[in-house]
XYZ file of C-alpha atoms in Angstrom:
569
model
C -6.685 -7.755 -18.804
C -7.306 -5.447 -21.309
C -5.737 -2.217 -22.265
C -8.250 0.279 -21.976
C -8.374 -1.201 -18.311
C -4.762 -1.032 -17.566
C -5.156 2.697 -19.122
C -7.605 3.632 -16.661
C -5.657 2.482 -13.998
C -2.667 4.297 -15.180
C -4.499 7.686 -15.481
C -6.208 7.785 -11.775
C -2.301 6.562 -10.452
C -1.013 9.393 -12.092
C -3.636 11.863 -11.003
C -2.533 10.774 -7.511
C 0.368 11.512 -7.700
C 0.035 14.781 -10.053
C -2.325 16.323 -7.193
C 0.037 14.844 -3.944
C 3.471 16.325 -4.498
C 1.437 20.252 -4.524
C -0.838 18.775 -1.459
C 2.058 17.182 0.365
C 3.630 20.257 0.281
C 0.544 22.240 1.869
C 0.197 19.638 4.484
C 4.002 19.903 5.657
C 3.048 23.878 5.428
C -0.282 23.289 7.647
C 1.469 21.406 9.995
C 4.150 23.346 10.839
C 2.405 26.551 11.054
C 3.094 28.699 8.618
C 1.096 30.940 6.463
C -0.985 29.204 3.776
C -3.622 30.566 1.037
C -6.327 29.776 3.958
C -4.782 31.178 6.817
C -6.886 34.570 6.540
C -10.073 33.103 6.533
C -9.362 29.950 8.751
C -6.962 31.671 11.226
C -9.746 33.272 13.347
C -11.610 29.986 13.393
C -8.896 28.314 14.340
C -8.140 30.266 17.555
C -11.889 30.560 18.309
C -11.403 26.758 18.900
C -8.284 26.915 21.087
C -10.000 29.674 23.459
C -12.792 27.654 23.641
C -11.139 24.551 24.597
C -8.725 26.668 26.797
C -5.341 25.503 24.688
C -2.135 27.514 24.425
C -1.419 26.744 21.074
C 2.110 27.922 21.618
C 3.122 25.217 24.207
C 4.287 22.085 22.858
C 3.914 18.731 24.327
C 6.289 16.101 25.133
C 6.001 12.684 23.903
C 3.767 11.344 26.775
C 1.443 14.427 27.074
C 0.875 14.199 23.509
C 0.208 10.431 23.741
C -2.436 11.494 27.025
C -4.405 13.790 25.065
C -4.319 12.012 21.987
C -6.113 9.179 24.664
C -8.432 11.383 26.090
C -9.369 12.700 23.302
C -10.402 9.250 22.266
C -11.973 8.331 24.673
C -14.683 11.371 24.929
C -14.930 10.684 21.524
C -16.225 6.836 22.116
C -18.454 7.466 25.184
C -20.303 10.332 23.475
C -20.787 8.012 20.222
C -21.963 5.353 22.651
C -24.194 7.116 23.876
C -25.805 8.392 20.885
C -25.893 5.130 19.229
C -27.584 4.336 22.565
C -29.988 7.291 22.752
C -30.658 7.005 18.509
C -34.656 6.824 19.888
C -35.311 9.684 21.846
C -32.866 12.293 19.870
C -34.328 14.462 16.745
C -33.362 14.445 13.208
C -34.529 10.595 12.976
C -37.692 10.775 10.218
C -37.174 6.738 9.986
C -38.279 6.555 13.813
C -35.275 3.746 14.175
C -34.636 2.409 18.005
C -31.331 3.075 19.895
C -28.243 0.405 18.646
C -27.846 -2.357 20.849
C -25.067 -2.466 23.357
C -22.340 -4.693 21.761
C -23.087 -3.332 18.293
C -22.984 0.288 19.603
C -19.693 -0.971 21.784
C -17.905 -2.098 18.039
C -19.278 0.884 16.372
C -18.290 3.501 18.571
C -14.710 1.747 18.513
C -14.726 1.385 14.792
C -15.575 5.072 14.368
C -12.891 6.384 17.143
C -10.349 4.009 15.886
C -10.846 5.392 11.870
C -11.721 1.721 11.019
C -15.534 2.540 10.441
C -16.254 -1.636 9.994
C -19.949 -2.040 9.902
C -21.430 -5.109 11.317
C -25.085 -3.215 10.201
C -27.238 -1.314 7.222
C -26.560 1.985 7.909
C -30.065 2.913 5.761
C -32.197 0.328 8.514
C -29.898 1.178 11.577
C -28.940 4.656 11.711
C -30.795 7.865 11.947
C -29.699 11.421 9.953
C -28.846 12.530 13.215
C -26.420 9.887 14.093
C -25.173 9.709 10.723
C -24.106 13.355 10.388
C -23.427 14.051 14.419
C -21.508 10.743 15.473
C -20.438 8.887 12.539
C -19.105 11.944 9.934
C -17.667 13.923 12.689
C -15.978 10.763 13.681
C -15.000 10.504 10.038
C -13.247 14.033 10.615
C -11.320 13.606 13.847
C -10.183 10.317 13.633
C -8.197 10.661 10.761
C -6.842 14.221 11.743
C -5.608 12.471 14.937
C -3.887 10.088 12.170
C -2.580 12.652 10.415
C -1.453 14.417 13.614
C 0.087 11.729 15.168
C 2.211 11.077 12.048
C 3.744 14.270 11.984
C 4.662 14.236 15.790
C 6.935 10.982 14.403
C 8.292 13.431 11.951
C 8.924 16.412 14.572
C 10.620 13.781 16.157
C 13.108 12.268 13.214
C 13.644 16.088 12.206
C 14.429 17.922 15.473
C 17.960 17.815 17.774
C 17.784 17.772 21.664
C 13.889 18.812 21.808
C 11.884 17.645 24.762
C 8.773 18.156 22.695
C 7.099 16.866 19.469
C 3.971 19.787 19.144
C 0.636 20.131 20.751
C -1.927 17.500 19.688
C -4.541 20.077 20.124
C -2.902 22.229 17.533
C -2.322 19.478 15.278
C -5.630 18.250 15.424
C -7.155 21.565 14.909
C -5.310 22.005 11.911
C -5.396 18.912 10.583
C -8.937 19.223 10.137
C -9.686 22.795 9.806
C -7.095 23.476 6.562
C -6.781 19.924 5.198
C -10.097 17.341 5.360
C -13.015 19.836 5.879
C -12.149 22.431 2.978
C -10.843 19.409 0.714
C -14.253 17.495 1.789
C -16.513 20.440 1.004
C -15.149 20.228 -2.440
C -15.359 16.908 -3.221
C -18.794 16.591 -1.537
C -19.989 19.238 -4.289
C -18.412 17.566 -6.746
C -20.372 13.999 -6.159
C -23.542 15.860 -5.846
C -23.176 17.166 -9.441
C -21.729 13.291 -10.174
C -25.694 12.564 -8.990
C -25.274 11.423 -5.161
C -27.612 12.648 -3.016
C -27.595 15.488 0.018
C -31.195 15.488 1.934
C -32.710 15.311 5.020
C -35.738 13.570 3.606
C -35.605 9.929 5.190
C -36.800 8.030 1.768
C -38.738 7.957 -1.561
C -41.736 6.213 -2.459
C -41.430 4.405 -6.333
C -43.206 2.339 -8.358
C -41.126 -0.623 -10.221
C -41.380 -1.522 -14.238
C -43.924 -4.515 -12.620
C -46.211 -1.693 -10.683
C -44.637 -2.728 -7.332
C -44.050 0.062 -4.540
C -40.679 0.444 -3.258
C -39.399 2.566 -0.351
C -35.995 3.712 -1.832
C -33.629 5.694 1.368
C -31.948 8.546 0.773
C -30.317 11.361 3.216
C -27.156 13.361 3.651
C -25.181 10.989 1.817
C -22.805 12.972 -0.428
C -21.070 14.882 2.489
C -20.273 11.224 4.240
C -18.892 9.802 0.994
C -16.637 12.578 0.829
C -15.030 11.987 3.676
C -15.521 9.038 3.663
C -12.862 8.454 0.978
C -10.377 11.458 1.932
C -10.349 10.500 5.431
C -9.512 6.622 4.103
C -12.454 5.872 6.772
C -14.688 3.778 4.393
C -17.464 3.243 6.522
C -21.136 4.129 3.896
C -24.481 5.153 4.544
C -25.899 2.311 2.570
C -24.453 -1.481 3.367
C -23.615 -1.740 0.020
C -20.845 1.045 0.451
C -19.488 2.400 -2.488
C -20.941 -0.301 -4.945
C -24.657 1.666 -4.161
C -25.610 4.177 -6.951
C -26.676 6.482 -4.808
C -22.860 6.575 -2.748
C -20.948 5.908 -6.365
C -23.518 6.766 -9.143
C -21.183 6.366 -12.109
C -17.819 5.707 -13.652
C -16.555 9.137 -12.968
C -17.668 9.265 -9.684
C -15.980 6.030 -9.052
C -12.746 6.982 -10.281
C -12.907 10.478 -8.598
C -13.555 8.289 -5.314
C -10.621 5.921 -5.833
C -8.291 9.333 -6.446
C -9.428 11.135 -2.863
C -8.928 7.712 -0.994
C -5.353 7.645 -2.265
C -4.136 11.200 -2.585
C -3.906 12.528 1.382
C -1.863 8.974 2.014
C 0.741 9.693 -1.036
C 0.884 13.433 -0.259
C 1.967 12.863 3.545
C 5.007 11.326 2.059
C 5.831 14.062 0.083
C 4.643 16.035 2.904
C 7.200 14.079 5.156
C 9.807 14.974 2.383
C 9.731 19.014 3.116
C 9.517 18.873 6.649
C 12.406 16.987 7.272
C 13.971 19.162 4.370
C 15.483 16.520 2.266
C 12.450 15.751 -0.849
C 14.424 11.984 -1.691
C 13.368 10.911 1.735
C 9.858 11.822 0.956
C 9.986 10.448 -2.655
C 11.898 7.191 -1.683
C 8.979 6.225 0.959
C 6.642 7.006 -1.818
C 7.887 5.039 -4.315
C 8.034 1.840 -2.378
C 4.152 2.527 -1.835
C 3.648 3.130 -5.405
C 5.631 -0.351 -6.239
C 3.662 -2.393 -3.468
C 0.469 -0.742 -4.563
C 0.956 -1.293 -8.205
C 2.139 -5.535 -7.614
C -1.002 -5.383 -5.931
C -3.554 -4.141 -8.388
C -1.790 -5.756 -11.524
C -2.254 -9.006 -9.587
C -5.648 -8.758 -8.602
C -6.936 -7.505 -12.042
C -5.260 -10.270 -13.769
C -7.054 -12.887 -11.569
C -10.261 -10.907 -11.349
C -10.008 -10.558 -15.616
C -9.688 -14.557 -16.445
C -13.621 -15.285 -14.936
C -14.437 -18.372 -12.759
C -13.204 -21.328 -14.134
C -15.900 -23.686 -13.044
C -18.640 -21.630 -14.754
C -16.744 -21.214 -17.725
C -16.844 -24.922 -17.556
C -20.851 -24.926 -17.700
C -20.746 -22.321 -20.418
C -20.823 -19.013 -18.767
C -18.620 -16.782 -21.453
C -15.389 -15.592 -19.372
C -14.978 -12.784 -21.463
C -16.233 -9.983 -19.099
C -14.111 -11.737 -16.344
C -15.300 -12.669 -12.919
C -18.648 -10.495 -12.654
C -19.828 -12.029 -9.463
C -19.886 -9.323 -7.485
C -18.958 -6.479 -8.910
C -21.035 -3.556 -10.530
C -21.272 -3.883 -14.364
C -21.083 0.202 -14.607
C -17.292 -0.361 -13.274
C -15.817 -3.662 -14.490
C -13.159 -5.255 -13.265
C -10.167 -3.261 -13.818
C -12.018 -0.581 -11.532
C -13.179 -3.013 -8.974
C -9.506 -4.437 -8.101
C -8.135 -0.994 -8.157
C -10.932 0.008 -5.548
C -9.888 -3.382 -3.833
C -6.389 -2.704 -3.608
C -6.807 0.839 -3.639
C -8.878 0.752 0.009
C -7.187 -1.849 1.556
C -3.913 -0.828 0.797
C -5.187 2.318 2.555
C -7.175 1.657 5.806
C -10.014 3.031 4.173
C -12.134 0.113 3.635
C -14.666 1.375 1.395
C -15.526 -1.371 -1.374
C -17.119 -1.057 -4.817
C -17.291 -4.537 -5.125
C -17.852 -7.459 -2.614
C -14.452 -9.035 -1.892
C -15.918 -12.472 -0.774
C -16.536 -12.749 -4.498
C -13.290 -11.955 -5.603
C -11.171 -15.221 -7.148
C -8.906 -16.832 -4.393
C -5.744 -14.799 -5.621
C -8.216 -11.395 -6.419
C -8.981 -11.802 -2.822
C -5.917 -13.091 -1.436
C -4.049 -9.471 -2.418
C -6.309 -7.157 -0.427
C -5.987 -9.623 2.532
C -2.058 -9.621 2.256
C -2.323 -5.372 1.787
C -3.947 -5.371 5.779
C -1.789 -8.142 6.849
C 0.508 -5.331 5.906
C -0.607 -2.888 7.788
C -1.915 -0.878 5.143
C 1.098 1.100 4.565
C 0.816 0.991 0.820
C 0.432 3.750 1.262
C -1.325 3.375 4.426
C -4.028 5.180 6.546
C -4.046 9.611 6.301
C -1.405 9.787 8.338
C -1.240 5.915 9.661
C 0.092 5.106 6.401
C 3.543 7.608 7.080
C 3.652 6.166 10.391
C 3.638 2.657 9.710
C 5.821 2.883 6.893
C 8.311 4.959 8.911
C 8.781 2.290 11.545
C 9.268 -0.339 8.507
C 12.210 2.196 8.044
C 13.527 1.892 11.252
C 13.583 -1.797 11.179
C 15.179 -1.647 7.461
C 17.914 0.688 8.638
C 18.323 -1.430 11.710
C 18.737 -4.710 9.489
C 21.267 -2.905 7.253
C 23.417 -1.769 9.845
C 23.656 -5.200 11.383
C 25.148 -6.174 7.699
C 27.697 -3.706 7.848
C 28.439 -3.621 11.462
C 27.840 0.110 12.171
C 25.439 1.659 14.475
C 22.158 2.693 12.468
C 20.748 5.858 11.624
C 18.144 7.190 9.956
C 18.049 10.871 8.729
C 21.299 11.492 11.398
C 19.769 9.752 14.349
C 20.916 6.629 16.124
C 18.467 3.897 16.015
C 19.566 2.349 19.544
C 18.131 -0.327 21.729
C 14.991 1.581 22.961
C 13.862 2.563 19.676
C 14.499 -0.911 17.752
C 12.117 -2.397 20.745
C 9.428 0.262 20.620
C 9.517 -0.550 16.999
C 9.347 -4.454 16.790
C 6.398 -4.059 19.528
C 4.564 -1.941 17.481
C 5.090 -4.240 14.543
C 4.524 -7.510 16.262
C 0.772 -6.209 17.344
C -0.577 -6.904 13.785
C 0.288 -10.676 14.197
C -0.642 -11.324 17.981
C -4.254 -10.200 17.258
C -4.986 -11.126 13.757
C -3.615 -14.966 14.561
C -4.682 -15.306 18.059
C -8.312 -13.944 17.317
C -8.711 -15.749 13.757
C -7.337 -18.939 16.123
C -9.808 -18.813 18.955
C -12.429 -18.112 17.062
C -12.160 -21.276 14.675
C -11.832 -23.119 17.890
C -14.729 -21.750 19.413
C -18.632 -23.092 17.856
C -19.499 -19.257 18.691
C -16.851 -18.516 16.115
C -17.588 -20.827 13.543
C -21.508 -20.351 13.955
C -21.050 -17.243 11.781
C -19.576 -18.653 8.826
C -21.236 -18.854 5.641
C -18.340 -21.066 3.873
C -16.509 -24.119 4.939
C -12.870 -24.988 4.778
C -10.312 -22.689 3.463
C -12.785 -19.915 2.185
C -14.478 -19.782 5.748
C -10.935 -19.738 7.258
C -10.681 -16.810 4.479
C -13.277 -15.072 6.136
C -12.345 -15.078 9.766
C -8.477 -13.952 8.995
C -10.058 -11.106 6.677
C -12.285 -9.628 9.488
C -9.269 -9.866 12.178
C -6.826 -8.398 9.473
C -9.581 -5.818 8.845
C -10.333 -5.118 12.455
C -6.521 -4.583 13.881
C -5.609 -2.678 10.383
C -8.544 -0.151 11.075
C -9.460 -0.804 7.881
C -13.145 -1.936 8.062
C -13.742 -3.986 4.879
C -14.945 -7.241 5.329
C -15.231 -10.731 3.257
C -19.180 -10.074 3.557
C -19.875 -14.679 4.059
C -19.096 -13.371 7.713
C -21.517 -12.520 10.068
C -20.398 -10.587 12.358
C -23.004 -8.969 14.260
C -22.730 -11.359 17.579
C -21.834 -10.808 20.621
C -18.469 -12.470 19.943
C -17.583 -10.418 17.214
C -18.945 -7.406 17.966
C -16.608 -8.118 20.923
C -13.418 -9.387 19.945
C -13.474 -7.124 16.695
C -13.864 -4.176 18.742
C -10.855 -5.492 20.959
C -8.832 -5.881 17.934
C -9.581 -2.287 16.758
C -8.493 -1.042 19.652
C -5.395 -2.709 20.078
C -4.585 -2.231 16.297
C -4.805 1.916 16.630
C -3.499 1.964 20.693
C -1.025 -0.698 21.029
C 0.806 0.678 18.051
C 0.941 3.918 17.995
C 2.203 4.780 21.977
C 5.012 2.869 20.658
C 5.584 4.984 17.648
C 4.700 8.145 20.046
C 7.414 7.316 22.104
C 9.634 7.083 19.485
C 9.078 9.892 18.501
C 10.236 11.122 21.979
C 13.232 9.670 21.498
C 14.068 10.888 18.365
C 13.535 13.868 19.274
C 15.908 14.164 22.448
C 18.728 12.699 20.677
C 21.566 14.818 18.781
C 21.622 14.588 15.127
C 25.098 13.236 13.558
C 26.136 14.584 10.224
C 26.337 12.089 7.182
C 29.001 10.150 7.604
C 31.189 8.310 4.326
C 29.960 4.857 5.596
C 25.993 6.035 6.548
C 23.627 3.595 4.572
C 22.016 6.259 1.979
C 18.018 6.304 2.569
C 17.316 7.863 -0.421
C 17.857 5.405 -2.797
C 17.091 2.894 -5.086
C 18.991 0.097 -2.752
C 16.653 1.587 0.355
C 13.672 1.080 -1.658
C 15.048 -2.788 -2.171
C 15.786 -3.202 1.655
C 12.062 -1.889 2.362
C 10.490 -4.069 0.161
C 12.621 -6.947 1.213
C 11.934 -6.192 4.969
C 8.151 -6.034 3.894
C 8.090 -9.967 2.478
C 10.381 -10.633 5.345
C 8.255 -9.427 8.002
C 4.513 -9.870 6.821
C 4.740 -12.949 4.079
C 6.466 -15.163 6.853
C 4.642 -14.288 9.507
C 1.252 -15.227 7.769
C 2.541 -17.558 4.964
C 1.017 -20.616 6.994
C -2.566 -18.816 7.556
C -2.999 -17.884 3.897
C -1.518 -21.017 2.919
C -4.120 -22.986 4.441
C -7.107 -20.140 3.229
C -6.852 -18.344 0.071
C -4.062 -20.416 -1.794
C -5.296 -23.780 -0.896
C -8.491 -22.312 -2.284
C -6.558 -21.581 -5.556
C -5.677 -24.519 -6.445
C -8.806 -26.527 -5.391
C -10.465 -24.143 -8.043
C -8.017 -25.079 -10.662
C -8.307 -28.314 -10.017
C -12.245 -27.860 -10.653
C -13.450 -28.693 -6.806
C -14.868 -26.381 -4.482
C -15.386 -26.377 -0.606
C-alpha cells in the first residue's frame, strides 16, 4: 500500500460525497415534485409522457397498485427485450450482420437487463448489434434503475407520511426519475468520456495494421453513451466483455476515476436524499455513514491484499513490488482496481476494471462478502436506500427487544407485520445464493463449467449466485456460464433477488404509511447516532457473516491459507 494510492482513494471518496449531499438534495426535490432548475424545460416533456401513456399524475397509488405496475412494467420491459435479442437478425442498425441470441441466453439477458443486474454470460462486441445495444440494453440501463430509485422513495413516502393509504404513482416516479436525474446527468458524463477518448459511432469496426504488419478488425460503436449509464445507473453491464478494463470503455486514469465517482455518487446522494424528505438530515447522514464505514473496511482490505503480490511467484522471482498485477490494467494499478472492486460490488453495479478471479483469496473474498451483503454499501440507485432501510428496521427491532419497548423508527411502530415482511425480504439473499451454489456443485451440469477445482471453483459458483440474486452482474470470469443451466438458474436468481424482495419492502411501505406517527418519546432508541451506526454494523456481521461464514470458509479463506502455506488447488 502506498500513499499516493491511499491518496487517490481518499480524493474520489471525497468527491462522492462533496457532489451527493447538493445531488441528494435535488433528488428528494425531484421526487417529491417540486420546482427544480429543470422543471421549465423538462416539465412539458414530462407531461407529454403521462398523456401519452394515459396517467393522472395527480393520483397516487396504494402500496399494491404501485407494486402491480411496478410488475407490469417489468414485464413489457422483458418480453420486448426478448424479443429483440430474438429478432437481432432481421432488425436494422446491425452493420456486423450478427444472428438473433439464442433462447436461454436471450431468457438471462433480458432478465439481467429488467432486473438492473446487466450480468453478461456473452461479448457484447461478437453478440450484439448497435441496434440492440442502444434500443434494448441502454434503455434498459435507464428504466431499471429509475424503477430502483422509484421504488426506494415509495419506502420513504411510507416511513415519512401519517394515516396515508398511498405511497405515489410509480408512473410519476419513474418518469421523473429518469427524465430530471439519469438522462441529463448521463448526457453529461457521456460528453465528458468522449473528450476522456471513448468512442460514440455507428461505424461497426476499424481495420488496423499491428507493429508485426498483421490486420486486425478493432470494434467500435456507440459506446460512450452506454458507459455513462452504465456507471450512474450502477448497471455495469459493457459493450466490450472486457467491461471497464477495455480502453475504449475506460481509456485512461481520469476516465477511470471519473467512472468510479458516477457509480458511487446517485447511491450516497439517495441517503442524503432520504435525509430531506423525511425532514430530519441525521437520519440521512447516519445511513450514510455506515455505508461510508463498510465501504471504506472494504477497499482498505482489498488494496492491502491486492498490494503484497502473489506469494508463490514471488517465490520464483517475480518482483512483488507492483503488487498482484495478474489481472489488472497497468494504466490503473492496484489501489484503483480494488476501489473499482469494492466500489461496484458494494453497489450493484457490477462493472469491473479488473478481473476479480485474479484477485488474491482475501482481494476477492471482500467483493464477494459486499453482494453477500446485498450491496447496500451503499447499495444499488435506489436498491441501496432500500436495502439498507430494512437493515434499519431489523436494527431498531433488535434494540427494542434489549430494552423491552415497542420499536420505532422515525415515530412509527415496527409491529409484527412489518418485522416479517422484513426478515422475508432479508432471508431471500441466503435461500438462493446457498441453495443454487449447492445444487449446482451437486449437479456434473454444474461443475462442468468450472475452470478451477476445490475451494477457488467453489469461489466461483457462490460469486455468480451472490452476483445473480444481488443484481449485481460481476462475475469471477473461471465460470462459464453460458449453459443452459446457468443461463437458467442465474436468470431465476435475478429474478427472485429484485421480486422476492422488494414486494416485501413495497408492502412495508404500505404499512408505514397507514400507521400514526408517535412523537419522540424520553425512552425512543435515538437513530441518529453514533450508537445506531454501531447497532447497524453489528446487525450487518450478525446477519450476513453468519449466515455465509461456512460457504466462504470452505472457498476463499481456505484458499488463503493454502496460498500461504505455498500450495495451490
Amino acid at each position: 500500500m502506498t500513499f499516493i494510492g491511499l491518496a487517490q482513494i481518499a480524493i474520489i471518496l471525497i468527491a462522492v460525497i462533496a457532489a451527493a449531499v447538493p445531488l441528494g438534495g435535488y433528488i428528494a426535490k425531484i421526487l417529491s415534485g417540486e420546482r427544480s432548475l429543470l422543471t421549465p424545460a423538462l416539465a412539458p416533456v414530462e407531461r407529454v409522457f403521462y398523456r401519452l401513456a394515459g396517467v393522472d399524475p395527480a393520483r397516487e397509488q396504494s402500496w399494491l397498485s404501485y407494486t402491480m405496475a411496478m410488475l407490469v412494467f417489468s414485464v413489457v420491459g422483458f418480453i420486448s427485450l426478448y424479443a429483440l435479442l430474438r429478432l437481432q437478425a432481421y432488425l436494422p442498425i446491425n452493420p456486423q450482420g450478427f444472428a438473433g441470441v439464442p433462447a436461454d441466453l436471450a431468457f438471462n439477458t433480458s432478465i439481467s437487463f429488467v432486473t438492473n443486474t446487466n450480468w453478461q454470460n456473452y461479448s457484447g462486441e461478437t453478440t450484439m448489434s448497435h441496434l440492440t445495444q442502444m434500443l434494448g440494453l441502454t434503455v434498459h440501463n435507464f428504466v431499471s434503475a429509475a424503477t430502483g430509485l422509484a421504488m426506494a422513495f415509495a419506502l420513504v413516502r411510507g416511513l415519512s407520511r401519517v394515516e396515508s393509504p398511498t405511497i405515489g404513482n410509480f408512473w410519476v416516479d419513474l418518469t421523473r426519475s429518469t427524465l430530471y436525474v439519469l438522462l441529463p446527468f448521463s448526457i453529461i458524463l457521456a460528453l465528458a468520456l468522449v473528450a476522456l477518448g471513448a468512442p460514440q459511432t455507428l461505424q461497426a469496426s476499424i481495420d488496423a495494421t499491428t507493429l508485426e504488419g498483421a490486420k486486425q478488425t478493432i470494434a467500435i460503436g456507440p459506446m460512450a453513451s452506454q458507459e455513462a449509464i452504465k456507471e450512474l445507473g450502477t448497471n455495469g453491464g459493457g459493450f466490450f466483455n472486457a467491461n471497464s478494463a477495455h480502453p475504449f470503455e475506460n481509456p485512461s486514469a481520469l476516465s477511470n476515476m471519473l467512472e468510479i465517482w458516477a457509480l458511487l455518487v446517485i447511491p450516497f446522494a439517495t441517503a442524503f436524499a432520504f435525509g430531506h424528505a423525511v425532514l430530519d438530515h441525521r437520519q440521512g447522514r447516519v445511513i450514510a455513514i455506515a455505508m461510508m464505514i463498510v465501504l471504506v473496511a472494504g477497499v482498505l482490505v482489498a488494496y492491502w491484499a491486492e498490494a503484497h503480490g502473489n506469494p508463490l511467484l514471488t517465490e520464483i522471482g517475480v518482483d512483488p513490488t507492483l503488487g498482484n498485477m495478474e489481472g489488472k490494467e497497468m494504466r490503473f494499478g492496484p489501489a484503483m482496481s480494488a476501489l473499482f472492486a469494492v466500489a461496484t460490488t458494494g453497489t450493484s453495479c457490477g462493472a469491473v476494471n479488473a478481473m476479480h478471479d485474479s484477485f488474491m483469496p482475501l482481494g476477492g473474498l471482500v467483493p464477494l462478502f459486499n453482494m453477500l451483503m446485498g450491496s447496500i454499501a451503499p447499495g444499488g440507485v435506489g436498491a441501496g436506500l432500500y436495502g439498507f432501510l430494512v437493515l434499519a428496521i431489523i436494527a431498531v427491532f433488535v434494540a427494542g427487544l434489549m430494552v423491552g419497548r415497542t420499536p420505532e423508527y422515525l415515530g412509527k411502530k415496527i409491529e409484527t407485520r412489518e418485522m416479517k415482511l422484513a426478515m422475508l425480504a432479508a432471508l431471500i439473499y441466503p435461500l438462493c445464493v446457498l441453495g443454487f451454489t449447492a445444487a449446482s456443485v451437486l449437479l456434473e451440469t454444474g461443475l462442468a463449467s468450472l475452470n478451477n477445482a476445490g475451494p477457488h471453483g467453489l469461489s466461483e459458483i457462490l460469486y455468480a449466485f451472490a452476483s445473480a440474486t444481488d443484481n449485481n452482474g460481476s462475475a469471477f470470469a473461471g465460470l462459464t456460464g453460458n449453459t443452459p443451466w446457468y443461463n437458467t438458474t442465474l436468470g431465476v436468481a435475478m429474478l427472485l433477488g429484485r421480486f422476492a424482495f422488494v414486494i416485501p419492502v413495497l408492502a412495508i411501505a404500505g404499512s408505514f404509511a397507514a400507521k400514526k406517527k408517535a412523537p419522540a418519546s424520553v425512552g425512543a432508541f435515538p437513530t441518529h447516532g453514533p450508537l445506531f451506526i454501531g447497532l447497524l454494523l453489528g446487525v450487518i456481521v450478525i446477519l450476513y457473516l453468519l449466515q455465509y461464514f461456512p460457504a466462504l470458509a470452505l472457498g476463499p479463506i481456505v484458499e488463503h491459507f493454502a496460498l500461504l502455506a505455498g500450495k495451490t488447488f
